[in-house]
């Protein structure tokens, strides 16, 4: 499959993107070949090589059900549907993570920009970036890749 049409590869590997922070030791770790076996191609490229899915192509963009968005690499709960909003950017956006320990935020100086990369705090998977142009109450926009997450619908109360 030709991934040029699916991805905008940023060209940075995990731990190399920023050059600003010592590599964290994550609770869930696998070798490159193990991750490749565990993950489908697009989630592998996004989570392990900081690729970005094309805007408006992600399967979670239009998910509006109640539930939780979890890491596609390790199933850590990342974002609640209660904090999801329509940013108009083409990627699922949230105004805060499910808790402060769910994600790591790291300075990213790739591609001639200074941004804040967002990673899963348990496996180090690249999720996307956070920007300061979101809605109240935080003013933040966590712009995430659908391929980096899975949606777990809330169980209906009887």
PDB file of C-alpha atoms in Angstrom:
ATOM      1  CA  UNK A   1       0.000   0.000   0.000  1.00  0.00           C
ATOM      2  CA  UNK A   2       1.295   3.478  -0.798  1.00  0.00           C
ATOM      3  CA  UNK A   3       1.368   5.421   2.441  1.00  0.00           C
ATOM      4  CA  UNK A   4       2.250   8.771   0.942  1.00  0.00           C
ATOM      5  CA  UNK A   5      -1.461   9.215   0.305  1.00  0.00           C
ATOM      6  CA  UNK A   6      -2.351   8.194   3.848  1.00  0.00           C
ATOM      7  CA  UNK A   7       0.332   9.808   5.937  1.00  0.00           C
ATOM      8  CA  UNK A   8       2.422  12.882   6.269  1.00  0.00           C
ATOM      9  CA  UNK A   9       5.497  11.288   7.800  1.00  0.00           C
ATOM     10  CA  UNK A  10       7.319  13.773   9.970  1.00  0.00           C
ATOM     11  CA  UNK A  11      10.582  11.876   9.771  1.00  0.00           C
ATOM     12  CA  UNK A  12      11.174  11.712  13.492  1.00  0.00           C
ATOM     13  CA  UNK A  13      11.498   8.564  15.540  1.00  0.00           C
ATOM     14  CA  UNK A  14      10.356   8.230  19.104  1.00  0.00           C
ATOM     15  CA  UNK A  15      12.856   9.964  21.357  1.00  0.00           C
ATOM     16  CA  UNK A  16      14.416  11.896  18.485  1.00  0.00           C
ATOM     17  CA  UNK A  17      11.599  14.337  17.796  1.00  0.00           C
ATOM     18  CA  UNK A  18      12.488  16.913  20.371  1.00  0.00           C
ATOM     19  CA  UNK A  19      16.111  16.557  21.321  1.00  0.00           C
ATOM     20  CA  UNK A  20      15.021  18.567  24.366  1.00  0.00           C
ATOM     21  CA  UNK A  21      14.196  15.872  26.918  1.00  0.00           C
ATOM     22  CA  UNK A  22      15.886  12.689  28.045  1.00  0.00           C
ATOM     23  CA  UNK A  23      13.984   9.617  26.917  1.00  0.00           C
ATOM     24  CA  UNK A  24      11.453   8.478  29.504  1.00  0.00           C
ATOM     25  CA  UNK A  25      11.281   4.839  30.465  1.00  0.00           C
ATOM     26  CA  UNK A  26       7.713   3.778  29.764  1.00  0.00           C
ATOM     27  CA  UNK A  27       5.815   0.993  31.563  1.00  0.00           C
ATOM     28  CA  UNK A  28       4.765  -0.675  28.302  1.00  0.00           C
ATOM     29  CA  UNK A  29       7.674  -1.316  25.957  1.00  0.00           C
ATOM     30  CA  UNK A  30       8.250  -3.520  22.933  1.00  0.00           C
ATOM     31  CA  UNK A  31      10.934  -3.806  20.295  1.00  0.00           C
ATOM     32  CA  UNK A  32      10.324  -2.231  16.901  1.00  0.00           C
ATOM     33  CA  UNK A  33       9.489  -5.631  15.408  1.00  0.00           C
ATOM     34  CA  UNK A  34       7.115  -6.463  18.294  1.00  0.00           C
ATOM     35  CA  UNK A  35       5.262  -3.149  17.861  1.00  0.00           C
ATOM     36  CA  UNK A  36       5.033  -3.845  14.117  1.00  0.00           C
ATOM     37  CA  UNK A  37       3.380  -7.213  14.842  1.00  0.00           C
ATOM     38  CA  UNK A  38       1.024  -5.780  17.477  1.00  0.00           C
ATOM     39  CA  UNK A  39      -0.247  -2.772  15.514  1.00  0.00           C
ATOM     40  CA  UNK A  40      -1.807  -2.326  12.072  1.00  0.00           C
ATOM     41  CA  UNK A  41       0.368  -0.288   9.700  1.00  0.00           C
ATOM     42  CA  UNK A  42      -1.180   3.163  10.122  1.00  0.00           C
ATOM     43  CA  UNK A  43      -1.353   3.053  13.951  1.00  0.00           C
ATOM     44  CA  UNK A  44       2.224   1.718  13.992  1.00  0.00           C
ATOM     45  CA  UNK A  45       3.500   4.612  11.868  1.00  0.00           C
ATOM     46  CA  UNK A  46       1.614   7.201  13.930  1.00  0.00           C
ATOM     47  CA  UNK A  47       2.344   5.813  17.401  1.00  0.00           C
ATOM     48  CA  UNK A  48       5.913   4.662  16.892  1.00  0.00           C
ATOM     49  CA  UNK A  49       7.233   7.063  14.199  1.00  0.00           C
ATOM     50  CA  UNK A  50       5.192  10.222  14.857  1.00  0.00           C
ATOM     51  CA  UNK A  51       3.428  10.113  11.500  1.00  0.00           C
ATOM     52  CA  UNK A  52       0.227  12.102  10.993  1.00  0.00           C
ATOM     53  CA  UNK A  53      -2.900  10.818   9.312  1.00  0.00           C
ATOM     54  CA  UNK A  54      -4.380  13.076   6.641  1.00  0.00           C
ATOM     55  CA  UNK A  55      -6.958  15.573   7.857  1.00  0.00           C
ATOM     56  CA  UNK A  56     -10.596  14.442   7.709  1.00  0.00           C
ATOM     57  CA  UNK A  57      -9.672  10.768   7.169  1.00  0.00           C
ATOM     58  CA  UNK A  58      -9.636   9.483  10.751  1.00  0.00           C
ATOM     59  CA  UNK A  59     -12.351   7.094  11.899  1.00  0.00           C
ATOM     60  CA  UNK A  60     -12.765   8.861  15.270  1.00  0.00           C
ATOM     61  CA  UNK A  61     -13.300  12.354  13.888  1.00  0.00           C
ATOM     62  CA  UNK A  62     -17.094  12.048  13.845  1.00  0.00           C
ATOM     63  CA  UNK A  63     -17.524   9.897  16.961  1.00  0.00           C
ATOM     64  CA  UNK A  64     -19.933  11.740  19.257  1.00  0.00           C
ATOM     65  CA  UNK A  65     -21.069   8.912  21.535  1.00  0.00           C
ATOM     66  CA  UNK A  66     -20.391   8.874  25.271  1.00  0.00           C
ATOM     67  CA  UNK A  67     -17.245   6.981  26.175  1.00  0.00           C
ATOM     68  CA  UNK A  68     -13.489   7.086  26.461  1.00  0.00           C
ATOM     69  CA  UNK A  69     -10.713   7.358  23.893  1.00  0.00           C
ATOM     70  CA  UNK A  70      -7.841   5.001  24.755  1.00  0.00           C
ATOM     71  CA  UNK A  71      -4.328   4.539  23.405  1.00  0.00           C
ATOM     72  CA  UNK A  72      -4.266   2.111  20.461  1.00  0.00           C
ATOM     73  CA  UNK A  73      -0.897   0.846  21.686  1.00  0.00           C
ATOM     74  CA  UNK A  74      -1.597   0.074  25.348  1.00  0.00           C
ATOM     75  CA  UNK A  75      -5.289   0.889  26.058  1.00  0.00           C
ATOM     76  CA  UNK A  76      -4.522   3.650  28.588  1.00  0.00           C
ATOM     77  CA  UNK A  77      -7.542   5.942  28.978  1.00  0.00           C
ATOM     78  CA  UNK A  78      -6.581   9.277  27.395  1.00  0.00           C
ATOM     79  CA  UNK A  79      -9.622  11.476  26.727  1.00  0.00           C
ATOM     80  CA  UNK A  80     -13.282  11.531  27.713  1.00  0.00           C
ATOM     81  CA  UNK A  81     -15.953  12.160  25.100  1.00  0.00           C
ATOM     82  CA  UNK A  82     -17.129  14.949  27.432  1.00  0.00           C
ATOM     83  CA  UNK A  83     -14.080  17.024  26.452  1.00  0.00           C
ATOM     84  CA  UNK A  84     -14.251  16.391  22.684  1.00  0.00           C
ATOM     85  CA  UNK A  85     -15.181  19.348  20.490  1.00  0.00           C
ATOM     86  CA  UNK A  86     -15.412  20.250  16.806  1.00  0.00           C
ATOM     87  CA  UNK A  87     -12.263  22.197  16.003  1.00  0.00           C
ATOM     88  CA  UNK A  88     -12.705  22.249  12.229  1.00  0.00           C
ATOM     89  CA  UNK A  89      -9.106  21.054  11.804  1.00  0.00           C
ATOM     90  CA  UNK A  90      -9.852  17.554  10.521  1.00  0.00           C
ATOM     91  CA  UNK A  91      -8.584  15.672  13.576  1.00  0.00           C
ATOM     92  CA  UNK A  92     -10.364  14.666  16.786  1.00  0.00           C
ATOM     93  CA  UNK A  93      -9.859  17.487  19.283  1.00  0.00           C
ATOM     94  CA  UNK A  94     -10.213  17.627  23.048  1.00  0.00           C
ATOM     95  CA  UNK A  95      -9.857  20.473  25.546  1.00  0.00           C
ATOM     96  CA  UNK A  96      -8.156  18.326  28.217  1.00  0.00           C
ATOM     97  CA  UNK A  97      -6.892  14.796  28.836  1.00  0.00           C
ATOM     98  CA  UNK A  98      -8.795  12.444  31.119  1.00  0.00           C
ATOM     99  CA  UNK A  99      -6.245  13.245  33.850  1.00  0.00           C
ATOM    100  CA  UNK A 100      -2.921  15.044  34.061  1.00  0.00           C
ATOM    101  CA  UNK A 101      -0.938  11.793  34.168  1.00  0.00           C
ATOM    102  CA  UNK A 102      -2.478  10.274  31.021  1.00  0.00           C
ATOM    103  CA  UNK A 103      -0.255  12.135  28.567  1.00  0.00           C
ATOM    104  CA  UNK A 104       3.273  13.484  28.364  1.00  0.00           C
ATOM    105  CA  UNK A 105       3.825  16.838  26.692  1.00  0.00           C
ATOM    106  CA  UNK A 106       7.207  17.335  25.046  1.00  0.00           C
ATOM    107  CA  UNK A 107       8.694  20.209  23.074  1.00  0.00           C
ATOM    108  CA  UNK A 108       8.821  19.293  19.381  1.00  0.00           C
ATOM    109  CA  UNK A 109      11.115  21.268  17.060  1.00  0.00           C
ATOM    110  CA  UNK A 110      10.667  19.123  13.940  1.00  0.00           C
ATOM    111  CA  UNK A 111       9.705  20.478  10.532  1.00  0.00           C
ATOM    112  CA  UNK A 112      10.988  23.981  11.351  1.00  0.00           C
ATOM    113  CA  UNK A 113       8.293  24.593  13.978  1.00  0.00           C
ATOM    114  CA  UNK A 114       8.124  24.713  17.751  1.00  0.00           C
ATOM    115  CA  UNK A 115       5.127  22.729  18.972  1.00  0.00           C
ATOM    116  CA  UNK A 116       4.157  20.576  21.921  1.00  0.00           C
ATOM    117  CA  UNK A 117       3.985  16.893  21.102  1.00  0.00           C
ATOM    118  CA  UNK A 118       1.548  14.726  23.066  1.00  0.00           C
ATOM    119  CA  UNK A 119       2.509  11.130  23.901  1.00  0.00           C
ATOM    120  CA  UNK A 120       0.803   8.350  25.806  1.00  0.00           C
ATOM    121  CA  UNK A 121       2.346   8.340  29.277  1.00  0.00           C
ATOM    122  CA  UNK A 122       2.306   4.532  29.510  1.00  0.00           C
ATOM    123  CA  UNK A 123       3.810   3.406  26.169  1.00  0.00           C
ATOM    124  CA  UNK A 124       5.254   6.630  24.740  1.00  0.00           C
ATOM    125  CA  UNK A 125       3.132   6.427  21.605  1.00  0.00           C
ATOM    126  CA  UNK A 126       2.820   9.654  19.599  1.00  0.00           C
ATOM    127  CA  UNK A 127      -0.773  10.888  19.752  1.00  0.00           C
ATOM    128  CA  UNK A 128      -0.605  14.343  18.191  1.00  0.00           C
ATOM    129  CA  UNK A 129       0.042  17.897  19.403  1.00  0.00           C
ATOM    130  CA  UNK A 130      -1.518  20.388  21.797  1.00  0.00           C
ATOM    131  CA  UNK A 131      -2.149  24.023  20.877  1.00  0.00           C
ATOM    132  CA  UNK A 132      -3.370  27.054  22.836  1.00  0.00           C
ATOM    133  CA  UNK A 133      -6.307  27.899  20.555  1.00  0.00           C
ATOM    134  CA  UNK A 134      -8.983  25.700  22.118  1.00  0.00           C
ATOM    135  CA  UNK A 135     -12.242  26.487  23.899  1.00  0.00           C
ATOM    136  CA  UNK A 136     -12.859  27.364  27.520  1.00  0.00           C
ATOM    137  CA  UNK A 137     -12.303  26.318  30.223  1.00  0.00           C
ATOM    138  CA  UNK A 138      -8.685  25.349  29.348  1.00  0.00           C
ATOM    139  CA  UNK A 139      -8.119  27.214  26.084  1.00  0.00           C
ATOM    140  CA  UNK A 140      -6.262  24.117  24.832  1.00  0.00           C
ATOM    141  CA  UNK A 141      -6.774  22.001  21.719  1.00  0.00           C
ATOM    142  CA  UNK A 142      -5.387  18.488  21.940  1.00  0.00           C
ATOM    143  CA  UNK A 143      -5.293  17.654  18.227  1.00  0.00           C
ATOM    144  CA  UNK A 144      -5.051  13.848  18.105  1.00  0.00           C
ATOM    145  CA  UNK A 145      -4.654  11.221  15.408  1.00  0.00           C
ATOM    146  CA  UNK A 146      -7.563   8.762  15.191  1.00  0.00           C
ATOM    147  CA  UNK A 147      -5.076   6.020  14.310  1.00  0.00           C
ATOM    148  CA  UNK A 148      -3.381   6.494  17.687  1.00  0.00           C
ATOM    149  CA  UNK A 149      -6.562   5.813  19.642  1.00  0.00           C
ATOM    150  CA  UNK A 150      -9.537   3.482  19.998  1.00  0.00           C
ATOM    151  CA  UNK A 151     -12.976   4.439  21.256  1.00  0.00           C
ATOM    152  CA  UNK A 152     -14.631   2.539  24.098  1.00  0.00           C
ATOM    153  CA  UNK A 153     -18.332   3.357  24.320  1.00  0.00           C
ATOM    154  CA  UNK A 154     -19.837   3.948  27.757  1.00  0.00           C
ATOM    155  CA  UNK A 155     -22.012   1.140  29.005  1.00  0.00           C
ATOM    156  CA  UNK A 156     -25.686   2.040  29.086  1.00  0.00           C
ATOM    157  CA  UNK A 157     -27.303   2.070  32.504  1.00  0.00           C
ATOM    158  CA  UNK A 158     -30.282  -0.217  32.863  1.00  0.00           C
TER     159      UNK A 158
END
